[in-house]
Coordinates of C-alpha atoms in Angstrom, one line a residue:
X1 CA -59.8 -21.7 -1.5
X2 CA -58.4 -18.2 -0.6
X3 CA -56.6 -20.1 2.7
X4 CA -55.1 -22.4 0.3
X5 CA -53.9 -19.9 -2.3
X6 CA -52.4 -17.8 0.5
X7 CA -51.1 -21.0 1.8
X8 CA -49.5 -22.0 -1.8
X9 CA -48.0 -18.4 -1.8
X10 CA -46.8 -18.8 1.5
X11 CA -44.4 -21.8 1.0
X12 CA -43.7 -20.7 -2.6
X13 CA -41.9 -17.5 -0.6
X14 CA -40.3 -19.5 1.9
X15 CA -38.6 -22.0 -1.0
X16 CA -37.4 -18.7 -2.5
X17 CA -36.6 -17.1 1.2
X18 CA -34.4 -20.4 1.5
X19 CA -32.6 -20.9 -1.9
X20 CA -31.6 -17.1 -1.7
X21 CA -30.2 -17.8 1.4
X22 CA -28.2 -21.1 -0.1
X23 CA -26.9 -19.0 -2.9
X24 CA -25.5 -16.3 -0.6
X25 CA -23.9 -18.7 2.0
X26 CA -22.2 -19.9 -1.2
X27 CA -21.3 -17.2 -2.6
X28 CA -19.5 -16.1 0.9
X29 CA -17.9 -19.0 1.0
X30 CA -16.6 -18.8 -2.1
X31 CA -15.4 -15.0 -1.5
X32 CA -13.8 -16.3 1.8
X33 CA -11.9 -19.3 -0.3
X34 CA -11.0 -16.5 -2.5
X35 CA -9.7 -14.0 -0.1
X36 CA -7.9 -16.6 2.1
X37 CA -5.9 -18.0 -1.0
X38 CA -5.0 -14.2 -2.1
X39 CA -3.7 -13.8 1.6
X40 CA -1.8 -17.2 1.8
X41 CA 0.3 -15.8 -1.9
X42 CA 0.6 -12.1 -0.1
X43 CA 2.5 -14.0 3.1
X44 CA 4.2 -16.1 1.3
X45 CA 5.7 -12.9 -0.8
X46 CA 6.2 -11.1 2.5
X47 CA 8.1 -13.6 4.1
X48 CA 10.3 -14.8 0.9
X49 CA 11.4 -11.5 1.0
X50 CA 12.8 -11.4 4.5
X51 CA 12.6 -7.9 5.2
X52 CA 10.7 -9.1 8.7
X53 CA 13.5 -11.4 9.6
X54 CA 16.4 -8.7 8.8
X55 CA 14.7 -6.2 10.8
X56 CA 13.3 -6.9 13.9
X57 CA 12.1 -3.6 15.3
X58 CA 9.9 -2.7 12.4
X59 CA 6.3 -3.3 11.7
X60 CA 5.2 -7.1 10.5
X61 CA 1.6 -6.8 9.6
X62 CA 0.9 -8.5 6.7
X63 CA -2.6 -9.5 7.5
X64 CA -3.3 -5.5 8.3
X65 CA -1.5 -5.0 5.1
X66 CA -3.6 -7.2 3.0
X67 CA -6.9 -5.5 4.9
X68 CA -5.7 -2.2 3.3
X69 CA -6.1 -4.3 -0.7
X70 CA -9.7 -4.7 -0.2
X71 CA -10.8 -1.1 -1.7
X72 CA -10.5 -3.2 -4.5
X73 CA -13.6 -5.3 -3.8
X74 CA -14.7 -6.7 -7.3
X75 CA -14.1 -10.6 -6.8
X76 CA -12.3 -10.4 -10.3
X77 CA -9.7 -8.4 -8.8
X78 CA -8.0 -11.2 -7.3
X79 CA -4.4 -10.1 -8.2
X80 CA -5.0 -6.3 -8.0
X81 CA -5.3 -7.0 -4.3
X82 CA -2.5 -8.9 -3.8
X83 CA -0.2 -6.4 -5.7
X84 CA -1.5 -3.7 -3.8
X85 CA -1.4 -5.5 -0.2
X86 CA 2.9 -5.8 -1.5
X87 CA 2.5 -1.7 -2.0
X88 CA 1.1 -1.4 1.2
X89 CA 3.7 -3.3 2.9
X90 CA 6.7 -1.7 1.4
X91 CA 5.7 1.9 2.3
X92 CA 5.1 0.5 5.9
X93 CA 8.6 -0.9 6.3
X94 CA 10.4 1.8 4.4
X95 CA 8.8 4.4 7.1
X96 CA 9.8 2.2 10.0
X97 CA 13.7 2.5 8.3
X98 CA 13.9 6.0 8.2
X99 CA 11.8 6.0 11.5
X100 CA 13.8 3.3 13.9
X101 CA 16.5 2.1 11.9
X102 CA 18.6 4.3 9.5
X103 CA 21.0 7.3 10.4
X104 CA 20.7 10.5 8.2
X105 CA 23.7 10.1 6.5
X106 CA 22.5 6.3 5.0
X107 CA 18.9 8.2 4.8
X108 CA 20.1 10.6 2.4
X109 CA 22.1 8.2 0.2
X110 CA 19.3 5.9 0.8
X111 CA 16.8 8.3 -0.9
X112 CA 19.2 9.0 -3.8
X113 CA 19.7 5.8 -4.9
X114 CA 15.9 5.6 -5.3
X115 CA 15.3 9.3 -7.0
X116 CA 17.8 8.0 -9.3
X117 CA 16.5 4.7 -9.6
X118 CA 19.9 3.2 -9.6
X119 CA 21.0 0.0 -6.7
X120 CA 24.4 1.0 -7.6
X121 CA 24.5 4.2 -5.4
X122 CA 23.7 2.1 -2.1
X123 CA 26.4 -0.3 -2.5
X124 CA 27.7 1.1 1.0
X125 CA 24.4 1.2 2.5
X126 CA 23.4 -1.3 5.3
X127 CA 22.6 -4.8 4.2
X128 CA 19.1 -4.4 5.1
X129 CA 18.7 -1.0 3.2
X130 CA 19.8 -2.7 -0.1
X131 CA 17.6 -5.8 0.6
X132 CA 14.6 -3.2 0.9
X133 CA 15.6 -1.2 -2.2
X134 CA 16.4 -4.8 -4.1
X135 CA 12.3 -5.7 -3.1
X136 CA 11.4 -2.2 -4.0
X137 CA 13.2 -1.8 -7.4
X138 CA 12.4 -5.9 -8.2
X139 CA 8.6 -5.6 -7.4
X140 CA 7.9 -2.3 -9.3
X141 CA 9.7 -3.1 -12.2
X142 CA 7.6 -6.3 -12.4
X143 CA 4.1 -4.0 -12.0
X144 CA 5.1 -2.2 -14.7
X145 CA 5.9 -5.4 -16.9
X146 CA 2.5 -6.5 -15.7
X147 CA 0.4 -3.4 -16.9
X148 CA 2.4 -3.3 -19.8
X149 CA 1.5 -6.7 -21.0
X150 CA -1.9 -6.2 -19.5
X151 CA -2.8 -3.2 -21.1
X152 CA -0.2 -2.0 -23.7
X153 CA 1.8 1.0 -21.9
X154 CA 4.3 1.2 -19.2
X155 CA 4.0 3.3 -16.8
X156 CA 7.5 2.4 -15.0
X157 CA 8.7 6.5 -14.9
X158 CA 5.3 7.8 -13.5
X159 CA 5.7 4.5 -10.6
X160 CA 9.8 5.7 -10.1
X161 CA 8.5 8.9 -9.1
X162 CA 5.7 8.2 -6.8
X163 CA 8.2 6.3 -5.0
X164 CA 10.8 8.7 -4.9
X165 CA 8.7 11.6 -3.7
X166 CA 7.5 9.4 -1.0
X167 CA 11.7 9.1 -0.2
X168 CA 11.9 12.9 -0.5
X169 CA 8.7 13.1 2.3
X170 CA 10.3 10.6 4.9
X171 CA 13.7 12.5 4.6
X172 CA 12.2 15.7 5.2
X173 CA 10.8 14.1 8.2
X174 CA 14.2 12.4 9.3
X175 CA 15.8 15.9 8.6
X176 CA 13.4 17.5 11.0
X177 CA 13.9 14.9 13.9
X178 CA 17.7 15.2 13.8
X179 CA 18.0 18.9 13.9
X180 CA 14.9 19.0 16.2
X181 CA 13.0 21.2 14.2
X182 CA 9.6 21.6 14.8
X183 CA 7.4 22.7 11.6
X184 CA 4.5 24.8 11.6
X185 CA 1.5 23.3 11.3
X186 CA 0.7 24.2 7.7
X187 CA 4.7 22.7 6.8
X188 CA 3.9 19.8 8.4
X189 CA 0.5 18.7 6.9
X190 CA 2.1 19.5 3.5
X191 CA 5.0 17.1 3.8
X192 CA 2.7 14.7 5.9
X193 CA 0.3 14.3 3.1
X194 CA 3.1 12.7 0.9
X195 CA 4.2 10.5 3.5
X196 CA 0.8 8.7 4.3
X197 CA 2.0 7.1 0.9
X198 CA -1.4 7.2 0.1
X199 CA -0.2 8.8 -3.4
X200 CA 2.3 5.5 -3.9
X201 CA -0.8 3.6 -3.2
X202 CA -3.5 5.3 -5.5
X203 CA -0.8 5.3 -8.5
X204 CA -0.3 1.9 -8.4
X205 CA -4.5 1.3 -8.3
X206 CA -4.5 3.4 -11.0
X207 CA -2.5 1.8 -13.2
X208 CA -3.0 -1.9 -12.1
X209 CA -6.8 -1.0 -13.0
X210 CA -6.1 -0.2 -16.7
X211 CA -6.1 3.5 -16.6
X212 CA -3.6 5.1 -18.7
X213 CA -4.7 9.0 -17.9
X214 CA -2.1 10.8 -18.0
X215 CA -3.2 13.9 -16.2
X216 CA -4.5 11.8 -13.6
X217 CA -1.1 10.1 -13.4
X218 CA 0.7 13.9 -13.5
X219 CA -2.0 14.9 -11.0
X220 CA -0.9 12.0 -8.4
X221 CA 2.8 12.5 -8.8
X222 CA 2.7 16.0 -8.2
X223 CA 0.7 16.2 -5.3
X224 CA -1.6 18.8 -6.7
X225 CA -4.4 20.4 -4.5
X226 CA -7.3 18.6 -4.4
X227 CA -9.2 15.5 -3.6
X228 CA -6.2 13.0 -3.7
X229 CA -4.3 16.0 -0.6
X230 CA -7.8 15.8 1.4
X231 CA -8.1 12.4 1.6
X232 CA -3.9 12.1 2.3
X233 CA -4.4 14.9 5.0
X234 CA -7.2 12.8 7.1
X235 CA -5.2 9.9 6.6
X236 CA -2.3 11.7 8.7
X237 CA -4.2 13.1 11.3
X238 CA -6.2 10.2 12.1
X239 CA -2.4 8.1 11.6
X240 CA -0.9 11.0 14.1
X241 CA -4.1 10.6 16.4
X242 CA -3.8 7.2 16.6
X243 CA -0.1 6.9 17.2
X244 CA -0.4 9.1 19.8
X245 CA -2.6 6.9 21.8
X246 CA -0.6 4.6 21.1
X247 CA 1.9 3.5 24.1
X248 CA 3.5 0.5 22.3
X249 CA 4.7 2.1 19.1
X250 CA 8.4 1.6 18.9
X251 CA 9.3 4.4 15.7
X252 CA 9.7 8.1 16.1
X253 CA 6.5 9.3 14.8

């Protein structure tokens, strides 16, 4: 009797061993269907866009790009990735402009036009310049109509901002390359921390999340000390260390 009880117990476990398995080969699968149609709309944003095709020497990643959109990990947050994979790729191809393609004088005006928020002032910019500012100024605007609708503010001037000190961080970089300047370590990691873009990208989760804090918000867009600069600061060094060993990069990093 005791054989057969164990013996009762023993396939019971296996049945349940086996439909726990079926249940998480599904749920992968469903995951993977998931993530592969969230990909598929990503690439076919990147390319409508043609910022690839317009300039040939910089970075086209978007599979890396979309990689990046997967701290948001929630299954529900289907269209939160996808939005942030389009974050990720613009602050990619607007460091590859002012690090292969644009001279300092279109830099500057370049960066203007965005702290002003204003397509007007690059009218005698390069054509690929105002394509990348038209994709910039198009796809943040629309965010902001998102979160607004979504959840009842709009955070448009806090998002205008992020971006522009992100502008302000690549120029200082440009500035230094031209004039050959090198910073002291403690200058560079400052400016470096802003021009990971990790702010741009932790803003935009912010928001796209529902969070409406404002001193969280002021807290991003200022750069303030803390654990936001830490994490930017790895993110350099381990960018700078990894571009170093790096014999195919084509930019100036």
């Amino acid at each position: 009797m005791a054989k057969q009880f164990i013996g009762d117990i023993s396939s019971k476990a296996k049945k349940w061993e086996c439909d726990t398995k079926h249940l998480a080969m599904l749920d992968y699968e469903i995951v993977q269907s998931q993530h592969k149609m969230e990909a598929q709309q990503f690439f076919t944003w990147w390319n409508n866009t043609g910022l690839a095709k317009e300039m040939k020497l910089a970075r086209d990643q978007p599979m890396k790009w979309y990689i990046h959109s997967a701290v948001a990990s929630d299954p529900s947050h289907s269209q939160l990735r996808v939005n942030l994979a389009k974050i990720v790729s613009l602050v990619y191809i607007i460091d590859d402009i002012f690090d292969v393609y644009g001279s300092l004088d279109n830099l500057i005006v370049f960066t203007e036009a965005v702290k002003r928020w204003d397509y007007a002032e690059a009218e005698q910019l390069p054509h690929y310049m105002k394509s990348c500012l038209r994709v910039l100024f198009d796809t943040t605007e629309e965010f902001a109509n998102e979160i607004h609708q979504a959840h009842g503010f709009n955070p448009i001037s806090y998002l205008q901002k992020v971006w522009a000190n992100l502008f302000d961080a690549f120029l200082v970089e440009a500035k230094w390359f031209a004039s050959k300047h090198l910073p002291l370590s403690d200058e560079y990691l400052k400016n470096g921390t802003v021009s990971t873009g990790m702010h741009v990208f932790l803003l935009h989760l912010l928001f796209m999340s529902g969070e409406k804090a404002n001193i969280t918000a002021e807290f991003l867009t200022e750069n303030s000390r803390g654990m936001v600069n830490s994490a930017a600061a790895m993110l350099r060094l381990l960018d700078d260390l990894d571009s170093a060993t790096d014999e195919t990069q084509v930019g100036k990093d």
